[in-house]
mmCIF file of C-alpha atoms and ligand atoms in Angstrom:
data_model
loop_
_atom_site.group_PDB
_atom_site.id
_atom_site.type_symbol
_atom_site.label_atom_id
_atom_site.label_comp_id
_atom_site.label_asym_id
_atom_site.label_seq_id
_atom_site.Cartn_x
_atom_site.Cartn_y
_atom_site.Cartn_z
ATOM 1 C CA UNK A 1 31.695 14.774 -191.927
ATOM 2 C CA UNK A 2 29.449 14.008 -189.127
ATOM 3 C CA UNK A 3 30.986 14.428 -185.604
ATOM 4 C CA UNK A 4 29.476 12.261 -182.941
ATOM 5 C CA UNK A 5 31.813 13.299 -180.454
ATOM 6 C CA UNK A 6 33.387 16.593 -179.240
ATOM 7 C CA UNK A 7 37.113 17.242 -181.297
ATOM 8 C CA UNK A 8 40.027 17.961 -179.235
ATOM 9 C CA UNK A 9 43.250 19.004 -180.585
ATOM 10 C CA UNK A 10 44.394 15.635 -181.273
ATOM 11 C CA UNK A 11 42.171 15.310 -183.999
ATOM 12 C CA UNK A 12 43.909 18.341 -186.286
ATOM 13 C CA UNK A 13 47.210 16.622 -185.797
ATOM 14 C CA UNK A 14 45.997 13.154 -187.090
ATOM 15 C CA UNK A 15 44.104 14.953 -189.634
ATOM 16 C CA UNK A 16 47.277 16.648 -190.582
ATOM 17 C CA UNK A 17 49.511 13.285 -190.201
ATOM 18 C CA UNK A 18 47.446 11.401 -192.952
ATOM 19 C CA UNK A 19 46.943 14.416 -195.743
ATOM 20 C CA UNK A 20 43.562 15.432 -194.968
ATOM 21 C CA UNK A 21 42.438 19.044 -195.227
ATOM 22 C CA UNK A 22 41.230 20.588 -192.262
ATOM 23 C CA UNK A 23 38.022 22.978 -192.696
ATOM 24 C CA UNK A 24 37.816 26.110 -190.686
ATOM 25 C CA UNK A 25 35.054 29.394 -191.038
ATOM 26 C CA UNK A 26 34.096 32.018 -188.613
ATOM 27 C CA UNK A 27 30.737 32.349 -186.655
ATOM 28 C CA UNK A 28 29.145 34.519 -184.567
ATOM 29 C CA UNK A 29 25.932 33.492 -183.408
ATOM 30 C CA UNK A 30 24.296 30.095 -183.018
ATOM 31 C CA UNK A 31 22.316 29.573 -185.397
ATOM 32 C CA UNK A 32 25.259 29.615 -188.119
ATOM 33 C CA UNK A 33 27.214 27.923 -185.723
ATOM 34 C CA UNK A 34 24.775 24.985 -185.326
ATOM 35 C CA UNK A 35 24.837 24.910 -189.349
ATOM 36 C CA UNK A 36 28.429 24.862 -189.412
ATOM 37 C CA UNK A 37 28.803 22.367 -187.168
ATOM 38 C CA UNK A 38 26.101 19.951 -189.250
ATOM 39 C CA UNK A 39 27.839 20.954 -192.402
ATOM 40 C CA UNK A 40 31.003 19.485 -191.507
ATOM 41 C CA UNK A 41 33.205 22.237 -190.376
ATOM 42 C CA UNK A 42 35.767 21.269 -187.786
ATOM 43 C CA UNK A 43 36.652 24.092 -185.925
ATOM 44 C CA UNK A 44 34.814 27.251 -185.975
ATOM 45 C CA UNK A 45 36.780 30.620 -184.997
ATOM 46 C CA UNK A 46 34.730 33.058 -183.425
ATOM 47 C CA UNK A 47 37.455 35.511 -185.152
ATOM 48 C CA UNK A 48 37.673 39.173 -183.812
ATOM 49 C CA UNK A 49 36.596 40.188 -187.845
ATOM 50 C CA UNK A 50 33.367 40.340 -185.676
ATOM 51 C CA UNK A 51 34.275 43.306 -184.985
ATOM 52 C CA UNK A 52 33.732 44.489 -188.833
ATOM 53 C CA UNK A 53 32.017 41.597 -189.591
ATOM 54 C CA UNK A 54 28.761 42.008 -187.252
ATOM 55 C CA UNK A 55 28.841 44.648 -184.852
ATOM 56 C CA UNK A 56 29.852 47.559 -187.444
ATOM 57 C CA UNK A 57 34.081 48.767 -186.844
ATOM 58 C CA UNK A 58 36.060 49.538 -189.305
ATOM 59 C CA UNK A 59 38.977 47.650 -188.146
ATOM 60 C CA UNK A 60 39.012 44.983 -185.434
ATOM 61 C CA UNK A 61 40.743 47.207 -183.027
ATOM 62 C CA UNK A 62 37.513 48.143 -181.239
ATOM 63 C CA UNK A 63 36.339 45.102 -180.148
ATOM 64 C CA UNK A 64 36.140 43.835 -176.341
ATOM 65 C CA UNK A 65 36.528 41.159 -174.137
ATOM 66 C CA UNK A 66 32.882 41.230 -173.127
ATOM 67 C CA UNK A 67 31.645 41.564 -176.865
ATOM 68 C CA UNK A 68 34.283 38.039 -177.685
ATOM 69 C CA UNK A 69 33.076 36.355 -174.842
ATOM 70 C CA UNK A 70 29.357 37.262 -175.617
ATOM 71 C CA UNK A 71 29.610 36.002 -178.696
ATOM 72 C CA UNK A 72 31.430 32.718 -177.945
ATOM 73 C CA UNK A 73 29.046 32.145 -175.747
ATOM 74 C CA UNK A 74 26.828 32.065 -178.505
ATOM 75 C CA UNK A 75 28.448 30.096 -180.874
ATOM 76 C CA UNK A 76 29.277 27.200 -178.159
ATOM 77 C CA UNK A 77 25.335 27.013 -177.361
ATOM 78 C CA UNK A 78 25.078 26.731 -181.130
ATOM 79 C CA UNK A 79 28.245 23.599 -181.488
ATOM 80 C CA UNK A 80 28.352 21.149 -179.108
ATOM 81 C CA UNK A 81 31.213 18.845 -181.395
ATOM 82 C CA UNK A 82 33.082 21.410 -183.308
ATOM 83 C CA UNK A 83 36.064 22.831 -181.685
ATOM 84 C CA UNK A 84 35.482 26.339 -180.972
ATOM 85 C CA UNK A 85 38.317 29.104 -180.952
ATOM 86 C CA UNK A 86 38.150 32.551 -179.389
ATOM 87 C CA UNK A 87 39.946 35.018 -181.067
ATOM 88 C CA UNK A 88 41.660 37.393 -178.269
ATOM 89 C CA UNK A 89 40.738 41.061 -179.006
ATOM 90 C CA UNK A 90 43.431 43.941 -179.123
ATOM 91 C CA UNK A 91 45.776 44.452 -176.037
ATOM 92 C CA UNK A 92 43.580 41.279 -174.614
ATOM 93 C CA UNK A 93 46.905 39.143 -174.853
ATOM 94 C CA UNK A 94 49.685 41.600 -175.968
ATOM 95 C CA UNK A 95 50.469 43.644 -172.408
ATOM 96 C CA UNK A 96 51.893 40.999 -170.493
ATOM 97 C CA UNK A 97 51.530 36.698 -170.248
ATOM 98 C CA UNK A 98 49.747 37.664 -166.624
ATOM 99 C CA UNK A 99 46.952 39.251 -168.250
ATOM 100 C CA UNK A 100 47.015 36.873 -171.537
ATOM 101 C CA UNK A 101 46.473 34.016 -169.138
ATOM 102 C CA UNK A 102 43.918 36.073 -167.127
ATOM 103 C CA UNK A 103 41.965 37.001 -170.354
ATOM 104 C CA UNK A 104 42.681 33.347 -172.067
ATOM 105 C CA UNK A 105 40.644 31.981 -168.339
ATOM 106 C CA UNK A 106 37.704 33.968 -169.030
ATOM 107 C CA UNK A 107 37.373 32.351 -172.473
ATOM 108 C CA UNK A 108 37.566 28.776 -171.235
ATOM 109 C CA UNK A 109 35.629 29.360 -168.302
ATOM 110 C CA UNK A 110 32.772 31.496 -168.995
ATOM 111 C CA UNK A 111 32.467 30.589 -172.926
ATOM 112 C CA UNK A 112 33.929 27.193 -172.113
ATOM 113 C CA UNK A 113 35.622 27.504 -176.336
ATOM 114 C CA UNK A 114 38.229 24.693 -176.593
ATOM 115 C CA UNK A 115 41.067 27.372 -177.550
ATOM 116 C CA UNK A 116 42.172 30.860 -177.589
ATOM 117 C CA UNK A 117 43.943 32.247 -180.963
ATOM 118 C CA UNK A 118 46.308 34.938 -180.383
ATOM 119 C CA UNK A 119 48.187 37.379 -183.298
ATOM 120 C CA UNK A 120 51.968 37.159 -183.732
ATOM 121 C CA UNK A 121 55.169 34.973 -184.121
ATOM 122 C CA UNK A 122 57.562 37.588 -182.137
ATOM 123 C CA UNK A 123 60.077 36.048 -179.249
ATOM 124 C CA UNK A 124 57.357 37.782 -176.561
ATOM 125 C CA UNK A 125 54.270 36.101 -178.417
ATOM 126 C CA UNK A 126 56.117 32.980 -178.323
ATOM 127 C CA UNK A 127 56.890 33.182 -174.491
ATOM 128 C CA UNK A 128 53.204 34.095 -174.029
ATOM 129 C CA UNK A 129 52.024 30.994 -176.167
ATOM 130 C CA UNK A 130 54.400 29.242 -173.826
ATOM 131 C CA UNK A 131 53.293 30.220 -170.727
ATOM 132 C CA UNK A 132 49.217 29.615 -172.097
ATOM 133 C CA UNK A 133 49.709 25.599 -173.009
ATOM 134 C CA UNK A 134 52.057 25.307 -169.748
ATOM 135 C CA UNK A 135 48.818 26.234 -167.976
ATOM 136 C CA UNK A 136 46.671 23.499 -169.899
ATOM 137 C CA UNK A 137 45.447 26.383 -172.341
ATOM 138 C CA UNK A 138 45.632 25.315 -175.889
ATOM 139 C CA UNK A 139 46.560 28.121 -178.410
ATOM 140 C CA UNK A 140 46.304 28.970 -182.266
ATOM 141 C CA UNK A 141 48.717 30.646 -183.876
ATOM 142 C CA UNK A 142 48.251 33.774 -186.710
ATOM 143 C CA UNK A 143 51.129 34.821 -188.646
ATOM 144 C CA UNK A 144 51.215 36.891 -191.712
ATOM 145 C CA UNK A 145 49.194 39.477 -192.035
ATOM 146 C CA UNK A 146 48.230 40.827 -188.690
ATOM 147 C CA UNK A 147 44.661 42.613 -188.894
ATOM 148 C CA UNK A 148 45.186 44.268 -185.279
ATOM 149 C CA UNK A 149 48.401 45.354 -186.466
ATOM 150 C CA UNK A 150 46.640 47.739 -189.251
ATOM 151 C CA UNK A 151 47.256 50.950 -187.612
ATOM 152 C CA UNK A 152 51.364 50.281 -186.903
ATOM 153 C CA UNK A 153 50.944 48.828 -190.893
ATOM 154 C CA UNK A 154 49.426 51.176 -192.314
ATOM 155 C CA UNK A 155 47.326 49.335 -194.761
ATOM 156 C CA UNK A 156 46.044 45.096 -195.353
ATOM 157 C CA UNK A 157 49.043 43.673 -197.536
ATOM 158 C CA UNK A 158 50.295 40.721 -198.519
ATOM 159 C CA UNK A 159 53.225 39.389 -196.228
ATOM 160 C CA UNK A 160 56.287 37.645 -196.834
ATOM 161 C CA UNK A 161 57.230 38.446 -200.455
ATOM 162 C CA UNK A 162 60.838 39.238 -200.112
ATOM 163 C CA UNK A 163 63.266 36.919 -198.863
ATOM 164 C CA UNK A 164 63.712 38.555 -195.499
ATOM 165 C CA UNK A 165 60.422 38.762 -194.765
ATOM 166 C CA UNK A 166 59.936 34.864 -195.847
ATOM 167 C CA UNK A 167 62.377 34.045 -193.590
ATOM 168 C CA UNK A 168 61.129 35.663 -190.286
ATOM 169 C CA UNK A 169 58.172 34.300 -190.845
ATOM 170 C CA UNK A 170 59.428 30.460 -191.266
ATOM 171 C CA UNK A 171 61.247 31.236 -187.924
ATOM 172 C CA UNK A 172 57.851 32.768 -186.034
ATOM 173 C CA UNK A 173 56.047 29.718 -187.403
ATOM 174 C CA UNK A 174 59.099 27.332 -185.795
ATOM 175 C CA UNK A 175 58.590 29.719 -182.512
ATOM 176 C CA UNK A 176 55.204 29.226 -182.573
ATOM 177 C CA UNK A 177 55.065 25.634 -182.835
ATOM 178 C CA UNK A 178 58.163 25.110 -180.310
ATOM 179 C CA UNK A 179 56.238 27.014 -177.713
ATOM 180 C CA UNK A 180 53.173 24.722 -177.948
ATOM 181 C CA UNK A 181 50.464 25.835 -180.019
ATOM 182 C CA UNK A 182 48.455 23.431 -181.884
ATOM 183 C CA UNK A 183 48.145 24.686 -185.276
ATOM 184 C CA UNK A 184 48.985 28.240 -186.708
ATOM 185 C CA UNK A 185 46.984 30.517 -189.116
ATOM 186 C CA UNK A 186 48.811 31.611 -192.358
ATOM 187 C CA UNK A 187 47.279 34.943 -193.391
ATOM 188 C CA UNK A 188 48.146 36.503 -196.662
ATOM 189 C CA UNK A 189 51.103 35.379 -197.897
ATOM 190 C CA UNK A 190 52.304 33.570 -201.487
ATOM 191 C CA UNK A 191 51.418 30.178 -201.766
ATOM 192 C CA UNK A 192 54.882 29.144 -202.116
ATOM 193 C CA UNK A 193 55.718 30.083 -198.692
ATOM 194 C CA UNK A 194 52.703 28.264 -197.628
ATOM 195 C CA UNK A 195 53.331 25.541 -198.796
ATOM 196 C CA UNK A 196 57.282 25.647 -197.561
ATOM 197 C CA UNK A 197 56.027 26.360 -193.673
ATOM 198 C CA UNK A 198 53.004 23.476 -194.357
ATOM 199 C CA UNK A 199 55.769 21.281 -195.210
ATOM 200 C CA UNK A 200 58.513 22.308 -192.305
ATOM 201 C CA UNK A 201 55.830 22.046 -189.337
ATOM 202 C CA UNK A 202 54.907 19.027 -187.636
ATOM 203 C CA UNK A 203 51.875 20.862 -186.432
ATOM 204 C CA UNK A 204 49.276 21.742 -189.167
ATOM 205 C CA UNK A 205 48.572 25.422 -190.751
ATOM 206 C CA UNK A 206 45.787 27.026 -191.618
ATOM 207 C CA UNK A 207 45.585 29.129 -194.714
ATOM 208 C CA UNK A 208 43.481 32.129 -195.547
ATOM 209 C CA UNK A 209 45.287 33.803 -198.836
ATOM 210 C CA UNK A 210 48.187 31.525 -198.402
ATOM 211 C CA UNK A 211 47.308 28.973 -200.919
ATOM 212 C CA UNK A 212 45.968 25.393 -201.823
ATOM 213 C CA UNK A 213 48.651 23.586 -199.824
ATOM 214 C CA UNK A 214 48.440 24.867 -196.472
ATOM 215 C CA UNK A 215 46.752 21.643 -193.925
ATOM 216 C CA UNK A 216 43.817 23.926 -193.516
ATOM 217 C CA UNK A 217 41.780 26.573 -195.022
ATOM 218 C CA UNK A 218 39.811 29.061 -193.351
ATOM 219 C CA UNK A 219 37.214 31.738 -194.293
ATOM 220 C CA UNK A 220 35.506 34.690 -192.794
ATOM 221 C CA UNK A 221 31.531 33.404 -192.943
ATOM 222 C CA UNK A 222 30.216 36.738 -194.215
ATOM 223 C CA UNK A 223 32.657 36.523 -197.462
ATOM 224 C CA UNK A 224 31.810 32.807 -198.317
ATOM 225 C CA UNK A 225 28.119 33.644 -198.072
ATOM 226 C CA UNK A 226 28.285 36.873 -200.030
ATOM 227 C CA UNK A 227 27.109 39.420 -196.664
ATOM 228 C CA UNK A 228 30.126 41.591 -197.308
ATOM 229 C CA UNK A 229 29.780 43.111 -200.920
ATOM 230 C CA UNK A 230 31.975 46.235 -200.865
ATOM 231 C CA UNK A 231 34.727 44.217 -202.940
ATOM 232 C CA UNK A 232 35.174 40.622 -203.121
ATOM 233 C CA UNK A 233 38.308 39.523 -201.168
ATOM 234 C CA UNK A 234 41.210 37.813 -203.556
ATOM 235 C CA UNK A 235 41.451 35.152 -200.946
ATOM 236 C CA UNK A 236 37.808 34.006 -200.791
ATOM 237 C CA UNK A 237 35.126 32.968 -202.971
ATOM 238 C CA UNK A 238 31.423 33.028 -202.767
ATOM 239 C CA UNK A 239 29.491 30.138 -202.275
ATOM 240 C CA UNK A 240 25.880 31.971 -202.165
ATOM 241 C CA UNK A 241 24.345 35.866 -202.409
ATOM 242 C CA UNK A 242 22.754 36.235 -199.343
ATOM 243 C CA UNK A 243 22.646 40.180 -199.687
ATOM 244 C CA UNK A 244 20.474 39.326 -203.171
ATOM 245 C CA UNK A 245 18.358 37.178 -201.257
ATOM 246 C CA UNK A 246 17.835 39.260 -198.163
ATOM 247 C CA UNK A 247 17.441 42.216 -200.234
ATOM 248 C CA UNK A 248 14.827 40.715 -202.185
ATOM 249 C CA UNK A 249 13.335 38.802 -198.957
ATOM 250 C CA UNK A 250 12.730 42.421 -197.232
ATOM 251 C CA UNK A 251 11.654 44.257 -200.061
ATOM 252 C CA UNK A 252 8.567 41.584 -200.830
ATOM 253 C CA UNK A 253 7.992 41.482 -197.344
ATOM 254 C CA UNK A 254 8.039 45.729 -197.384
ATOM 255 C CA UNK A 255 5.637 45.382 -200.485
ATOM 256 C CA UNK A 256 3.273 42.928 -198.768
ATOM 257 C CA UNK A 257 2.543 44.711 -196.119
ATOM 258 C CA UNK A 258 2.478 47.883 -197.278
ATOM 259 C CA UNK A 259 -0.206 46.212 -200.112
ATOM 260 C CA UNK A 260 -2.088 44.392 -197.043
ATOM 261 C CA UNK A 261 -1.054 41.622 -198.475
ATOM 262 C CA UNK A 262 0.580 40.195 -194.986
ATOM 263 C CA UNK A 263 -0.761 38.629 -193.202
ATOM 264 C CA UNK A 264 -3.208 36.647 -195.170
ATOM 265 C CA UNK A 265 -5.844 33.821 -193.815
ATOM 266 C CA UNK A 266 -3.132 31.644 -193.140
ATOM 267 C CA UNK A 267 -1.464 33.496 -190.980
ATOM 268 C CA UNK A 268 -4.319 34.694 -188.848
ATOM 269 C CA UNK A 269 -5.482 33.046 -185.620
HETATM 270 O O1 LIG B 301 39.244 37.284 -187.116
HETATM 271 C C1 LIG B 301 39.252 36.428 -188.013
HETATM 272 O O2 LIG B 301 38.232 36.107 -188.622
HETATM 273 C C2 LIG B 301 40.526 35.802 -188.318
HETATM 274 C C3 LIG B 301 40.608 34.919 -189.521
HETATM 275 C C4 LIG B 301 40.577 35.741 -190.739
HETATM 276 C C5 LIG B 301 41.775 34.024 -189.482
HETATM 277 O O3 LIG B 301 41.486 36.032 -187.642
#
């Protein structure tokens, strides 16, 4: 898909309304951003797995404000067509809707992304959500597993398997889209109960680990393109082995020069 125009929420709904699958991934820099963009990927989320997935943490608790913004910054100079989500950093969004709106402001304005995504279906996530779209902010959803939950949690598991737990989170979905946000990530969770909250929201969902039949599917960028190789998640798959290639790239470059091999003629002035 080439975009010849910049997508606004509309365009998930419609895609959504007629069966289509929407295409998500993560970026963090422009470069992959720009490639994203030209590959056909509809909304990139600069997703707070920066955190782990660039800059280093363990868990996605660490990250700031100023390292989000810094790199949606980034990824907006990279997309000018693909609708770019900022993924709200721990306590960024949970202390009160004053500073959620506050914080949300700082992504539209000074990253100028085309959302905010926020974790949580809870009555008090809901009224934030509320208050965020009231004020012309549009807002993604993430149910399910709750990465900056993982210390409360305990460990990363899959959600929703008994019938309790299925049915909270059909009602946080119905929150969730009742208060006004435009679609809602799905995060680990059977594909059954994707597929049952795909099918009871008008508004589309976006699966990662929640199965084929969610509207959407989204990816963290470093898994699809083989950068993270301590395990390979059950939710992903790898479309290329960039750690094989850079690891052979920098070890022929390491031989080279060590063999004064680099630079030859051609690359002298
Ligand atoms: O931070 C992130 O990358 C995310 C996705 C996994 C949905 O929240």
């Amino acid at each position: 898909m080439k975009f010849d125009k910049k997508l606004t929420v509309s365009h998930f709904r419609k895609r959504k309304e007629k069966g289509e699958k929407i295409v998500c991934l993560t970026a963090y820099d422009a470069p992959t951003a720009k490639l994203a963009e030209e590959c056909g990927v509809e909304l990139i989320l600069v997703g707070d797995s920066l955190g782990m997935a660039v800059l280093g943490y363990k868990t996605t608790i660490p990250l700031t404000i100023e390292q989000s913004l810094h790199h949606c910054r980034a990824v907006r100079r990279g997309a000018k067509f693909s609708f770019i989500v900022g993924d709200m950093p721990f306590m960024t969004y949970q202390i009160s809707p004053e500073d959620a709106m506050r914080n949300a402001a700082r992504y539209m304005q000074e990253a100028c992304v085309d959302a905010v995504k926020i974790e949580g279906g809870s009555a008090a996530m809901a009224h934030t959500v509320e208050r965020l779209v009231a004020a012309g902010v549009p807002v993604m959803g993430h149910i399910g597993l709750l990465p900056q939950n993982i210390l409360t949690a305990g460990a990363y598991k899959v959600t929703g398997r008994t019938e309790a737990d299925a049915a909270r989170l059909m009602s946080d979905a119905k929150a969730l889209q009742e208060a006004g946000a435009f679609c809602v990530v799905l995060e680990a969770m059977p594909a059954t109960l994707g597929k049952m909250i795909s099918s009871e929201l008008l508004i589309p969902t976006i699966g990662i680990g929640a199965g084929p039949d969610c509207d959407g599917q989204v990816q963290v960028v470093n898994d699809i393109l083989g950068l993270f190789t301590d395990f390979v998640p059950k939710h992903t798959r790898r479309y290329a082995n960039l750690n094989e290639d850079i690891r052979k790239a920098f070890s022929s470059y390491v031989k080279d020069v060590s063999e004064k091999k680099f630079p030859a003629e051609e690359n002298s002035f």
